[in-house]
Tab-separated table of C-alpha atoms in Angstrom:
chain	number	residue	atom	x	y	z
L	715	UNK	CA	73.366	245.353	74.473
L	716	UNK	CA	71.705	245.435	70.982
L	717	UNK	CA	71.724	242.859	68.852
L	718	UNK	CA	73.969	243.737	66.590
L	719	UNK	CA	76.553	245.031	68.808
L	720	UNK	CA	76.394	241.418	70.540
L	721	UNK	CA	76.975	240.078	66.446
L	722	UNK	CA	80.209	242.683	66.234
L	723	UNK	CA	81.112	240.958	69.623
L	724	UNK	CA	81.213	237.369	68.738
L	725	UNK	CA	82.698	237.836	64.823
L	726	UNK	CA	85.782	236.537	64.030
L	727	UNK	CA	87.958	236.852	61.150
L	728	UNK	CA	89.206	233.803	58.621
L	729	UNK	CA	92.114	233.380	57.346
L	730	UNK	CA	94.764	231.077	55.999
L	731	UNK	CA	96.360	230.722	59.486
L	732	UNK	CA	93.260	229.876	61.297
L	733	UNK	CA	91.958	227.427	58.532
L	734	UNK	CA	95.980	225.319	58.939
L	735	UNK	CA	96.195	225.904	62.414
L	736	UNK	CA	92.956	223.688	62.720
L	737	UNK	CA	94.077	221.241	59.972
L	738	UNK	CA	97.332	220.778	59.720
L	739	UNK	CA	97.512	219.008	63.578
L	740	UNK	CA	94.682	217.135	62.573
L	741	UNK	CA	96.086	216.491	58.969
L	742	UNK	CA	99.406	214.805	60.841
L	743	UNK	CA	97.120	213.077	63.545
L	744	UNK	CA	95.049	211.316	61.030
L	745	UNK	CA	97.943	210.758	59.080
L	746	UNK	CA	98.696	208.574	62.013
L	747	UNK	CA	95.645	206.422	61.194
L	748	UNK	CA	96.515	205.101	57.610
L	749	UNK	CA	99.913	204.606	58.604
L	750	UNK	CA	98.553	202.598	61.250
L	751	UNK	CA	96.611	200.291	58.893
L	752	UNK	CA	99.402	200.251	56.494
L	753	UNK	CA	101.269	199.104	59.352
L	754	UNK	CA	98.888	196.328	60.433
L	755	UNK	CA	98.630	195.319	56.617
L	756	UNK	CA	102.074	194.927	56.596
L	757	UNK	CA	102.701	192.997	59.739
L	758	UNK	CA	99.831	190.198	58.459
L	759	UNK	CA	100.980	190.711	54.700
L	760	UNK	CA	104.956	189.437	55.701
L	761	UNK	CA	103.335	186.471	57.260
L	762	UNK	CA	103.061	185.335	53.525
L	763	UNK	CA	99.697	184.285	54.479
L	764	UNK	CA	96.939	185.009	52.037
L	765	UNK	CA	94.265	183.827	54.198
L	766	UNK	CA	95.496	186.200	57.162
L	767	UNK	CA	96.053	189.478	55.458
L	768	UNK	CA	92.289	188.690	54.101
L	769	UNK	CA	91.052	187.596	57.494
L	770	UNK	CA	92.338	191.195	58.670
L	771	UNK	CA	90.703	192.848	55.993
L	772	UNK	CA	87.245	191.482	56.870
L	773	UNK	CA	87.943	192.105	60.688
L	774	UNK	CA	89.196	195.508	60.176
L	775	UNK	CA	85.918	195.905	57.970
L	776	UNK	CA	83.583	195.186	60.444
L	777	UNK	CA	84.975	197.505	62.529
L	778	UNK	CA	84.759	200.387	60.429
L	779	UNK	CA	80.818	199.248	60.353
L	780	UNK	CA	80.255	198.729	64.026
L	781	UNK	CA	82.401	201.855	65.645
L	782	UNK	CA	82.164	203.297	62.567
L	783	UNK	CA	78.685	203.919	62.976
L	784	UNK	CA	78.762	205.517	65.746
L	785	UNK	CA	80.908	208.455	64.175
L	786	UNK	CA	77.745	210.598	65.001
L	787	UNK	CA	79.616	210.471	68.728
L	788	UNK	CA	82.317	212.742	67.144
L	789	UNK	CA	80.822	214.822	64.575
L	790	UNK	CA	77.145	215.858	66.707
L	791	UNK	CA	79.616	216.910	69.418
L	792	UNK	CA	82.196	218.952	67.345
L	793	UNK	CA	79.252	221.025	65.799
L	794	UNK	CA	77.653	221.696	68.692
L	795	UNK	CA	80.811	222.253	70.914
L	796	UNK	CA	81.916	224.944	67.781
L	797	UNK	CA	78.555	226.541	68.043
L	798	UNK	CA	78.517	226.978	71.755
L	799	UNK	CA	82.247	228.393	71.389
L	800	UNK	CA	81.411	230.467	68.605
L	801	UNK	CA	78.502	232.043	71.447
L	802	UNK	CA	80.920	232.346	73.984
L	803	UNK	CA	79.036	229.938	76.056
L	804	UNK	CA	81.301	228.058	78.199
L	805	UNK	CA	78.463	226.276	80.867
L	806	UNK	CA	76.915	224.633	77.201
L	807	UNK	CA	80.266	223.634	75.989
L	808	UNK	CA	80.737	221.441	78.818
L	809	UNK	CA	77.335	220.272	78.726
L	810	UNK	CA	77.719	219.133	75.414
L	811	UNK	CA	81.127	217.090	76.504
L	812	UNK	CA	79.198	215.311	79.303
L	813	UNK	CA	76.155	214.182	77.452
L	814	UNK	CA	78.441	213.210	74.649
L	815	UNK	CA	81.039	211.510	76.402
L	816	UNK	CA	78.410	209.366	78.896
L	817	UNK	CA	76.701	208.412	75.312
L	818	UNK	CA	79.790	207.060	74.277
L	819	UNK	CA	80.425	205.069	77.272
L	820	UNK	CA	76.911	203.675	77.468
L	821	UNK	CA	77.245	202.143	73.733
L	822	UNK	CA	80.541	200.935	74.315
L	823	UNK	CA	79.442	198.757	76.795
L	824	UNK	CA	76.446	197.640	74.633
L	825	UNK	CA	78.735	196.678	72.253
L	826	UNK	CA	80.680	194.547	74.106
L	827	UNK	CA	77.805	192.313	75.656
L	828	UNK	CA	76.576	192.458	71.930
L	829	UNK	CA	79.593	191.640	70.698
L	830	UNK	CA	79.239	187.251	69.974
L	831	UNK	CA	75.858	188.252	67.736
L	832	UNK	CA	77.674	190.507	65.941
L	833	UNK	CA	80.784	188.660	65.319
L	834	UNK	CA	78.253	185.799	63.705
L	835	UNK	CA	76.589	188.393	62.108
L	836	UNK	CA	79.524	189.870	60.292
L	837	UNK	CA	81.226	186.384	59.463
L	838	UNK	CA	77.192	185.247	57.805
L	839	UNK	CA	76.885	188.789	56.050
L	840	UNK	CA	80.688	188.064	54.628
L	841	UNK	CA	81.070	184.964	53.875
L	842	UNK	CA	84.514	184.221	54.268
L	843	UNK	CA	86.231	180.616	53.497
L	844	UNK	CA	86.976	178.822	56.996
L	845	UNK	CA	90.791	180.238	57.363
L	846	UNK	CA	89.374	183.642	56.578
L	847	UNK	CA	86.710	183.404	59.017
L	848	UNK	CA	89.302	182.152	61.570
L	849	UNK	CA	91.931	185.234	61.081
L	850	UNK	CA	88.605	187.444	61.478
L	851	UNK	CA	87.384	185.798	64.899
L	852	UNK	CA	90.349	185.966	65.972
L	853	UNK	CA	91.180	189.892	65.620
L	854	UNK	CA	87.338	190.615	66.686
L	855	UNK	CA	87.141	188.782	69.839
L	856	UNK	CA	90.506	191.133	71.186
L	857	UNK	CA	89.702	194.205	69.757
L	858	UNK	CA	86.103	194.359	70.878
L	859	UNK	CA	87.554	195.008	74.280
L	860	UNK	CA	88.209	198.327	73.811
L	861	UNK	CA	85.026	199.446	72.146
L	862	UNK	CA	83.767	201.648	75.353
L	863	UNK	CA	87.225	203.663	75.266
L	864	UNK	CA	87.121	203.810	71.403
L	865	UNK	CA	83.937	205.431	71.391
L	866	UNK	CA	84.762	207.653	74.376
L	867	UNK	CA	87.947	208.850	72.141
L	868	UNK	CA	85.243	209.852	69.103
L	869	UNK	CA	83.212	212.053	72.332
L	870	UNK	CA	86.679	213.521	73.095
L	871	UNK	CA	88.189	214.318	69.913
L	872	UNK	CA	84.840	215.999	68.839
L	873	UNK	CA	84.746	218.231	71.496
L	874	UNK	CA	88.662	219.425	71.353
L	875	UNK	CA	87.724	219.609	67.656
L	876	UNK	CA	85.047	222.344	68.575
L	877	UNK	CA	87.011	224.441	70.706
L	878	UNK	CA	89.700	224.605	67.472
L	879	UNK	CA	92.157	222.818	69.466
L	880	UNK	CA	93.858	220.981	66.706
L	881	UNK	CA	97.335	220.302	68.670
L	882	UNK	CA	95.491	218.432	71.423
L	883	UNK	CA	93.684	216.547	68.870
L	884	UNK	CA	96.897	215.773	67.436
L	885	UNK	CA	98.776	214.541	70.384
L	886	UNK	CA	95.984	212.204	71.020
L	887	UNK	CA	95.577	210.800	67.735
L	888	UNK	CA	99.858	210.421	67.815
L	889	UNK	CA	99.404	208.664	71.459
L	890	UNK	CA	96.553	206.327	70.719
L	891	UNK	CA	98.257	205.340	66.888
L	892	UNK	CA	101.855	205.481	68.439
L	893	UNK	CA	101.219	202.998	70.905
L	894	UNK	CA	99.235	200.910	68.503
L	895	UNK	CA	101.561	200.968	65.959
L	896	UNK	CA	104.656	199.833	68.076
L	897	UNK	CA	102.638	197.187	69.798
L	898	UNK	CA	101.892	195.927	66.635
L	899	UNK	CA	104.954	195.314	65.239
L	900	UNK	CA	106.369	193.791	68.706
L	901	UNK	CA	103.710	191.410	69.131
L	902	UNK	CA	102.966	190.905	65.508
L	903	UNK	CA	106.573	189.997	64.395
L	904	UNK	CA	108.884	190.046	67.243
L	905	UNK	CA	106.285	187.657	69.259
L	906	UNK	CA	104.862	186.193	66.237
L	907	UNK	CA	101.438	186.783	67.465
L	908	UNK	CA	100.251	187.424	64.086
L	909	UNK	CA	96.492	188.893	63.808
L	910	UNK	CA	95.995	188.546	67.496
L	911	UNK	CA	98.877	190.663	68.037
L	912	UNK	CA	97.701	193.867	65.626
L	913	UNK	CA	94.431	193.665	67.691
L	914	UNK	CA	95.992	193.513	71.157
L	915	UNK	CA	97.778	196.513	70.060
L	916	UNK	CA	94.941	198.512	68.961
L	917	UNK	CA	92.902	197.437	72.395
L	918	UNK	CA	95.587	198.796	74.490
L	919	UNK	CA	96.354	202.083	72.611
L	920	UNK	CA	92.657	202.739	72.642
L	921	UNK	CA	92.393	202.390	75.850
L	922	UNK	CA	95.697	204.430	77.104
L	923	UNK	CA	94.171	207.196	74.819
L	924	UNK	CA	90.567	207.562	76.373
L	925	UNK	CA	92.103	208.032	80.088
L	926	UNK	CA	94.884	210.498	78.698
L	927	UNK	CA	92.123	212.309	76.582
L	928	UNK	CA	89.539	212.337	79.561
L	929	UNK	CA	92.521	213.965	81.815
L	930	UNK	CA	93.032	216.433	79.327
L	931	UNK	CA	89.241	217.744	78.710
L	932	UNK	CA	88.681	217.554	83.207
L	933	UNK	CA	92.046	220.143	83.644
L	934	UNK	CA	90.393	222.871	81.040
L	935	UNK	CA	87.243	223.156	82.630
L	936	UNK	CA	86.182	225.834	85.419
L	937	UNK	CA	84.287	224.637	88.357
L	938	UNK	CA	82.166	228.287	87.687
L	939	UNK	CA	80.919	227.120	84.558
L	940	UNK	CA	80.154	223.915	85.352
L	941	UNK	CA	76.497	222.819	84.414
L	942	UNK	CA	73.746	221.402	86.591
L	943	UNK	CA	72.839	217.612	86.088
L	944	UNK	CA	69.415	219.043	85.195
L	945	UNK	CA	71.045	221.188	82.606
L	946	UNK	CA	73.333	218.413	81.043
L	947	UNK	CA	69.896	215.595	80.774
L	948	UNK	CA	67.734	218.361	79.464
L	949	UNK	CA	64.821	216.943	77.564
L	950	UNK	CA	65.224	219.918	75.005
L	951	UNK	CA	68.982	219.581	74.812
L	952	UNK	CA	68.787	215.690	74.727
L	953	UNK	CA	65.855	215.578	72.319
L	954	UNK	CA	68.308	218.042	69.801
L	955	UNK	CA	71.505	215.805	70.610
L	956	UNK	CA	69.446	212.267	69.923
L	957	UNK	CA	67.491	213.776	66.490
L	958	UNK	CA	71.204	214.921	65.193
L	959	UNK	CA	73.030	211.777	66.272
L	960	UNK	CA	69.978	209.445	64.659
L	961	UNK	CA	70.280	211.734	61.166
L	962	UNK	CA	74.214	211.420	61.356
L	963	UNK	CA	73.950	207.402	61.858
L	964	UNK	CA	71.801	206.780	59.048
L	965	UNK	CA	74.432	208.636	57.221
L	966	UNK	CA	77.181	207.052	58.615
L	967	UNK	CA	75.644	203.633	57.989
L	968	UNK	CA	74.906	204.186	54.649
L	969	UNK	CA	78.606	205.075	54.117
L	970	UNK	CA	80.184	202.031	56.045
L	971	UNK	CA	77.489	199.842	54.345
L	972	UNK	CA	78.643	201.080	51.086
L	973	UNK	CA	82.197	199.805	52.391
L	974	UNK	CA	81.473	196.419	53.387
L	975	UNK	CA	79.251	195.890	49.982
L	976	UNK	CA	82.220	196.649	48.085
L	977	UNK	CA	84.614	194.355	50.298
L	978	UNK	CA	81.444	191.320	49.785
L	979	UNK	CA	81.867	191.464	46.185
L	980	UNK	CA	85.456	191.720	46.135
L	981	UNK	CA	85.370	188.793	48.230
L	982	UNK	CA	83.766	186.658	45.208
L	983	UNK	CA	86.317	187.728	42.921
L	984	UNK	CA	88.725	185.448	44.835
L	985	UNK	CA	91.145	185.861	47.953
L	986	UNK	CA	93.688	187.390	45.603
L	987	UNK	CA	91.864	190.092	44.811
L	988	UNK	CA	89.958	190.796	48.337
L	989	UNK	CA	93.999	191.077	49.824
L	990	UNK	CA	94.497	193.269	46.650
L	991	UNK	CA	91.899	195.398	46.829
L	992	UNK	CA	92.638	195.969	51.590
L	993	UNK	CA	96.323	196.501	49.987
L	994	UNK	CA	94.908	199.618	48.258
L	995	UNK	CA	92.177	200.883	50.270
L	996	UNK	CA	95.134	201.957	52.497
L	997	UNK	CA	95.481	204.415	49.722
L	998	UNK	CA	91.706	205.523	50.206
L	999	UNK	CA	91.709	205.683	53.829
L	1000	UNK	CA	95.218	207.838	53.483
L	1001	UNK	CA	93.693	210.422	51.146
L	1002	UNK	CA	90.448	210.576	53.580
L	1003	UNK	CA	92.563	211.191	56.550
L	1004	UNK	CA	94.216	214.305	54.641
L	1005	UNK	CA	91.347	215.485	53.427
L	1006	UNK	CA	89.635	214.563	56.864
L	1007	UNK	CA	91.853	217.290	58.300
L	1008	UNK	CA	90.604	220.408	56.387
L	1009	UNK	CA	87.099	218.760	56.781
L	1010	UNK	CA	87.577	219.311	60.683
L	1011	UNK	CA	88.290	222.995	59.873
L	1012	UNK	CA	85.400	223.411	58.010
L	1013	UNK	CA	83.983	222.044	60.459
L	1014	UNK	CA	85.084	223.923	63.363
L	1015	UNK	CA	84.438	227.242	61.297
L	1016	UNK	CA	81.549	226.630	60.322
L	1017	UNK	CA	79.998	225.580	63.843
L	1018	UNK	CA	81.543	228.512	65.342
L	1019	UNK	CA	80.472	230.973	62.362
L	1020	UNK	CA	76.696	229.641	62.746
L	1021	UNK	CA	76.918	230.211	66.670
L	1022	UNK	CA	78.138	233.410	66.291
L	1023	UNK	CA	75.651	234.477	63.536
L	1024	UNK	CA	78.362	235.730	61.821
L	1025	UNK	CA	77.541	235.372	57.768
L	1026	UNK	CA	81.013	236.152	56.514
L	1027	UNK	CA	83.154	233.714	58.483
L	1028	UNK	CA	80.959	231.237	57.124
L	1029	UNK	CA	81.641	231.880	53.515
L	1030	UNK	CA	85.419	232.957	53.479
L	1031	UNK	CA	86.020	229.340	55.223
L	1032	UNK	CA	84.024	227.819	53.145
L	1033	UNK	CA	86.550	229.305	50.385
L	1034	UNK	CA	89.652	229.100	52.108
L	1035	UNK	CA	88.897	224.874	53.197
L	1036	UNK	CA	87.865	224.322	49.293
L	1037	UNK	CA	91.269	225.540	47.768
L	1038	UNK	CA	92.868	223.844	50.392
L	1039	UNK	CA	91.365	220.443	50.213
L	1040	UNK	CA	91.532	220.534	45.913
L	1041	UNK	CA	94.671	221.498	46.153
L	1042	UNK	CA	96.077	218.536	48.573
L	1043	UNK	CA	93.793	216.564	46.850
L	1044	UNK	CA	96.075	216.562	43.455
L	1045	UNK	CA	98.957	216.483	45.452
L	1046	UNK	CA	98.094	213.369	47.244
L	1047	UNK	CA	96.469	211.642	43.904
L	1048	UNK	CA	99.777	212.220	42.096
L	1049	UNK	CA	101.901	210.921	45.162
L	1050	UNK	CA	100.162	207.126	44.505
L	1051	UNK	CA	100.459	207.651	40.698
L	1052	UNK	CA	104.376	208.351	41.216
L	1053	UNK	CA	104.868	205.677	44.693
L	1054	UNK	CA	102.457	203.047	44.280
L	1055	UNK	CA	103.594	200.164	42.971
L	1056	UNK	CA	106.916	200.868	45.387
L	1057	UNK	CA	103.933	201.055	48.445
L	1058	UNK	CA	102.201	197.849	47.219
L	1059	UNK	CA	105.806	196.046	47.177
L	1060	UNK	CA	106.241	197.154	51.045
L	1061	UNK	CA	102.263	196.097	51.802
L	1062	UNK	CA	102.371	192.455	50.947
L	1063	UNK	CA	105.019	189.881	49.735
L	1064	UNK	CA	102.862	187.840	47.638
L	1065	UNK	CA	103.455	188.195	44.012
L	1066	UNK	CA	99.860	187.507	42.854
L	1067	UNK	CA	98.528	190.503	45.374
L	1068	UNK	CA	101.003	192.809	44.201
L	1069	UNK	CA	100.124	192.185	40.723
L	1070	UNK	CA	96.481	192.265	41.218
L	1071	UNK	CA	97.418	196.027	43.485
L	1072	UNK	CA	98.836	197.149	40.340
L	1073	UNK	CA	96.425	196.616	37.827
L	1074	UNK	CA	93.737	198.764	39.888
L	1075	UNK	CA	96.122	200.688	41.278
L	1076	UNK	CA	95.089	204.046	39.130
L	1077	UNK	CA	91.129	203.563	40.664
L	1078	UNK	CA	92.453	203.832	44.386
L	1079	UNK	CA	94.877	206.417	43.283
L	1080	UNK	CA	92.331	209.041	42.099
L	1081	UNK	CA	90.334	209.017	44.963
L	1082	UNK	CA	91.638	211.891	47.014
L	1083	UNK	CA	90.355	214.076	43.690
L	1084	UNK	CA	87.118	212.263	43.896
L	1085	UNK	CA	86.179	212.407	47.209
L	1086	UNK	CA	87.851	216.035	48.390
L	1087	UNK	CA	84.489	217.776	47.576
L	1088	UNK	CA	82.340	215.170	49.666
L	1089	UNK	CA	84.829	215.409	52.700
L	1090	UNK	CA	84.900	219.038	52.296
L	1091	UNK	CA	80.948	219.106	52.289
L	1092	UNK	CA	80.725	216.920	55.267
L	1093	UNK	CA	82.581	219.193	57.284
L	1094	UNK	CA	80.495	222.199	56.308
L	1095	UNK	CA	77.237	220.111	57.300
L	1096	UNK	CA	78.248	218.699	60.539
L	1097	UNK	CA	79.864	222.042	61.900
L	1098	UNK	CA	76.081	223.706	60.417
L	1099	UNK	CA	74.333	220.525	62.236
L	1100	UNK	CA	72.307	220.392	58.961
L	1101	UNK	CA	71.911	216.559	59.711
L	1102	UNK	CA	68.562	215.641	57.950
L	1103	UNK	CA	70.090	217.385	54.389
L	1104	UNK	CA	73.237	214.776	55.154
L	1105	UNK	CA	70.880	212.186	55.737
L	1106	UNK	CA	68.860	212.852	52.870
L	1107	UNK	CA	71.790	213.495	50.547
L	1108	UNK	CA	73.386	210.070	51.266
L	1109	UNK	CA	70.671	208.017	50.581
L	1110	UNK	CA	70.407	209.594	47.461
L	1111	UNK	CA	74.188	208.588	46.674
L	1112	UNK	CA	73.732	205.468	47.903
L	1113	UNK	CA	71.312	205.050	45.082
L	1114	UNK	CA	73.472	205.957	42.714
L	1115	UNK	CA	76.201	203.611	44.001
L	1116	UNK	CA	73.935	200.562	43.744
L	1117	UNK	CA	73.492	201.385	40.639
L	1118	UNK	CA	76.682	202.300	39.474
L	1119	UNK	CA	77.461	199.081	41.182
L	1120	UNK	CA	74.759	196.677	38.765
L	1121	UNK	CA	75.919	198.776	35.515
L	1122	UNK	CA	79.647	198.390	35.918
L	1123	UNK	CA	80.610	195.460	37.889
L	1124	UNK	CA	79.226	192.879	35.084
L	1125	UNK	CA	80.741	194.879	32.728
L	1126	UNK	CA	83.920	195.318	34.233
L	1127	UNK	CA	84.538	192.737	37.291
L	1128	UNK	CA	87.031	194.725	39.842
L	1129	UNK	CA	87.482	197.437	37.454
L	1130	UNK	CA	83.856	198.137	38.036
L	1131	UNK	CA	83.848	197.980	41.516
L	1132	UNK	CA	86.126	200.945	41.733
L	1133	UNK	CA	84.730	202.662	39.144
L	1134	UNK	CA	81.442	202.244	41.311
L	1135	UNK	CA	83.391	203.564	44.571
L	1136	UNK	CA	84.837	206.848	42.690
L	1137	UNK	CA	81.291	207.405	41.259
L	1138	UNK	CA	79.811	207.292	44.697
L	1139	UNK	CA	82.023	209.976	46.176
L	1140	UNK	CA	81.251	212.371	43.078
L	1141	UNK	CA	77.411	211.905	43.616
L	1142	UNK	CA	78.015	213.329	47.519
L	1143	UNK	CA	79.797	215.956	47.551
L	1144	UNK	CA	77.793	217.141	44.557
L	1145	UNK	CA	74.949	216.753	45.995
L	1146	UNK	CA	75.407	218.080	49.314
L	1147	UNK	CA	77.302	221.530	47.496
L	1148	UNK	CA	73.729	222.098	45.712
L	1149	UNK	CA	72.493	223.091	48.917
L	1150	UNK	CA	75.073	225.289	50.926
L	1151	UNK	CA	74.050	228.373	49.553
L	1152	UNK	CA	69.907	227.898	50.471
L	1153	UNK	CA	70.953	226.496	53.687
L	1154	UNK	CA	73.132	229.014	54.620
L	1155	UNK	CA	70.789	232.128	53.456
L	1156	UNK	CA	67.777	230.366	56.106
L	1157	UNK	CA	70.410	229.962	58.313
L	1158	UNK	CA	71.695	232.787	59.266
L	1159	UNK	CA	68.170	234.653	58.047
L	1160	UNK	CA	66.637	233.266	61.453
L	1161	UNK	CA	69.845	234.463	63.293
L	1162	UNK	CA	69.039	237.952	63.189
């Protein structure tokens, strides 16, 4: 077969239907997530506890920087998984799963013998008063438990993600939240468990969703395609996996970081405004997981486009996942303009939060327009596994941010700091979007 009759093979067409089929389970399974952490804010905010709901804040924080960082488990797998697809190669596909999903395993269970220096670590690098630091101890010690099935569920949902399997995605996302969620509020409120209670409920719906998840991937595979050990530790395919996964931590560390600076200096503007400003990064974290969504389509596409060498998938979904994401983007940004104060009055009980919520309300409220072309841009990047451009993007940003960060938060205390945050999100996905178009012409210029 020629070359180009193998191309006609493996083309696929884009449309409207394939880009929401893709993100609109993943749009309600990461819907899921926020909810979740609105749920977990509330639980600790109706304990009328200032010191709690901040404790949580600092706890959930490190979090997002310790698993968070290894997000490269997810997105390395679903662009290589998409690109394997988008060949038709079924014996790679699974080859990517395994290396991916033993990976995950392996630095879950560093993790947890790691886990006393880092919870020291975290409570020096914040700073918290002693009830603070208590709350946070507290919710670390439990949750670190489930840190090897949490980052088994990143190697799992990155690989269902590259097939385009957005319904399984979503039923695990609903399982893993769902049972979070409700153990949360039982041992929360009904027990009166408090912070230990929101983390024993995300331990055991992490868990419950790795061995579901696991089940799920084993019943889809064929025992005919099945790779060779020697095929799944390749040095070639390892040396690819381990150069894309180092790019996409550095990234992902950068971004976390840029999280947990903004939570340090909100912390010096008082415990007020720390529990004002984890009361409306729910808001953030809401609009990401929307946006996250069409991100996994581009994603998806894009791997699978690149795989298949096929020039014109890659720029109609490219099209199709930028209305898309701009146009939930509004939708979502005037949502908080219209609900917010009524969301910060369900979040937290304490008059001085909710009044602090409301005054920065409109900063935390725009950031779905913000950041829509950044998520949008990620996805493109990861599904491309153009990881050194992400890598070198961000720490451009970054630079921006710090300085955004100097400029503005003298000027402007907690004003600033958001101002800094929206800033930051501009400066990526602009400049990742300056280089699509010379990626993508080298690209697919070596494909044929």
């Amino acid at each position: 077969m020629s070359a180009t009759s193998e191309r006609n093979l493996l083309a696929f067409d884009v449309t409207h239907r394939l880009v929401l089929s893709i993100a609109i389970p993943m749009t309600l399974g990461f819907m899921t997530t926020p909810l979740l952490g609105l749920v977990d804010t509330g639980v600790v905010g109706h304990m009328g506890q200032p010191d709690a709901l901040a404790g949580l804040a600092i706890g959930a924080m490190l979090f997002d920087l310790i698993l968070g960082s290894f997000n490269f488990l997810r997105a390395s797998t679903t662009g290589l998984t998409a690109q394997a697809l988008g060949r038709h190669d079924l014996r790679e596909q699974q080859g990517v799963f395994w290396r991916a999903f033993i990976s995950a395993i392996a630095c879950g269970l560093a993790l947890l013998c790691l886990s006393p220096l880092l919870l020291i670590a975290g409570l020096k690098l914040m700073g918290p008063e002693a009830g603070v630091a208590q709350a946070t101890s507290t919710y670390f010690s439990i949750r670190i438990l489930a840190a090897p099935a949490a980052l088994a569920n990143y190697a799992i949902l990155g690989f269902v993600l590259g097939r385009g399997q957005g319904t399984i995605g979503l039923a695990l996302q609903i399982l893993i939240n769902g049972i979070n969620i409700v153990l949360a509020i039982y041992l929360g409120l009904e027990l009166d468990w408090g912070v230990a209670g929101v983390a024993w409920g995300t331990m055991v719906g992490e868990s419950v969703g790795a061995l579901a998840g696991l089940a799920i991937v084993l019943r889809s595979f064929k025992v005919g395609d099945r790779p060779r050990r020697a095929e799944i530790f390749s040095r070639h395919r390892l040396s690819e996996l381990f150069a894309l996964n180092r790019d996409i931590l550095i990234r992902t560390f950068v971004l976390i970081g840029s999280f947990a600076i903004m939570t340090r200096i909100g912390s010096s503007f008082g415990a007020v405004t720390l529990a004002a400003n984890a009361v409306l990064m729910n808001f953030f974290l809401l609009s990401g997981y929307y946006l996250d969504g069409l991100a996994n389509a581009a994603e998806q596409i894009t791997g699978r486009a690149i795989g298949a060498a096929h020039r014109p998938a890659f720029d109609r979904g490219l099209k199709l996942t930028a209305i898309w994401s701009f146009g939930l983007a509004a939708a979502v940004s005037a949502f908080f303009f219209a609900a917010g104060p009524w969301l910060i009055s369900v979040l937290t009980t304490s008059e001085d939060v909710r009044a602090a919520a409301n005054t920065h309300m409109p900063w935390a409220a725009i950031t779905g327009l913000t950041g829509a072309l950044a998520f949008l841009m990620d996805g493109v990047f990861i599904g491309a596994t153009w990881s050194s451009d992400m890598r070198n993007r961000m720490l451009m940003s970054f630079a921006g941010y710090l300085a955004a960060l100097a400029v503005f938060v003298p000027l402007f205390g907690n004003h600033g700091l958001w101002l800094a945050m929206n800033a930051f999100l501009l400066f990526r996905g602009i400049f990742l979007a300056m280089l699509v178009k010379p990626r993508a012409d080298q690209t697919f210029a070596a494909a044929q």
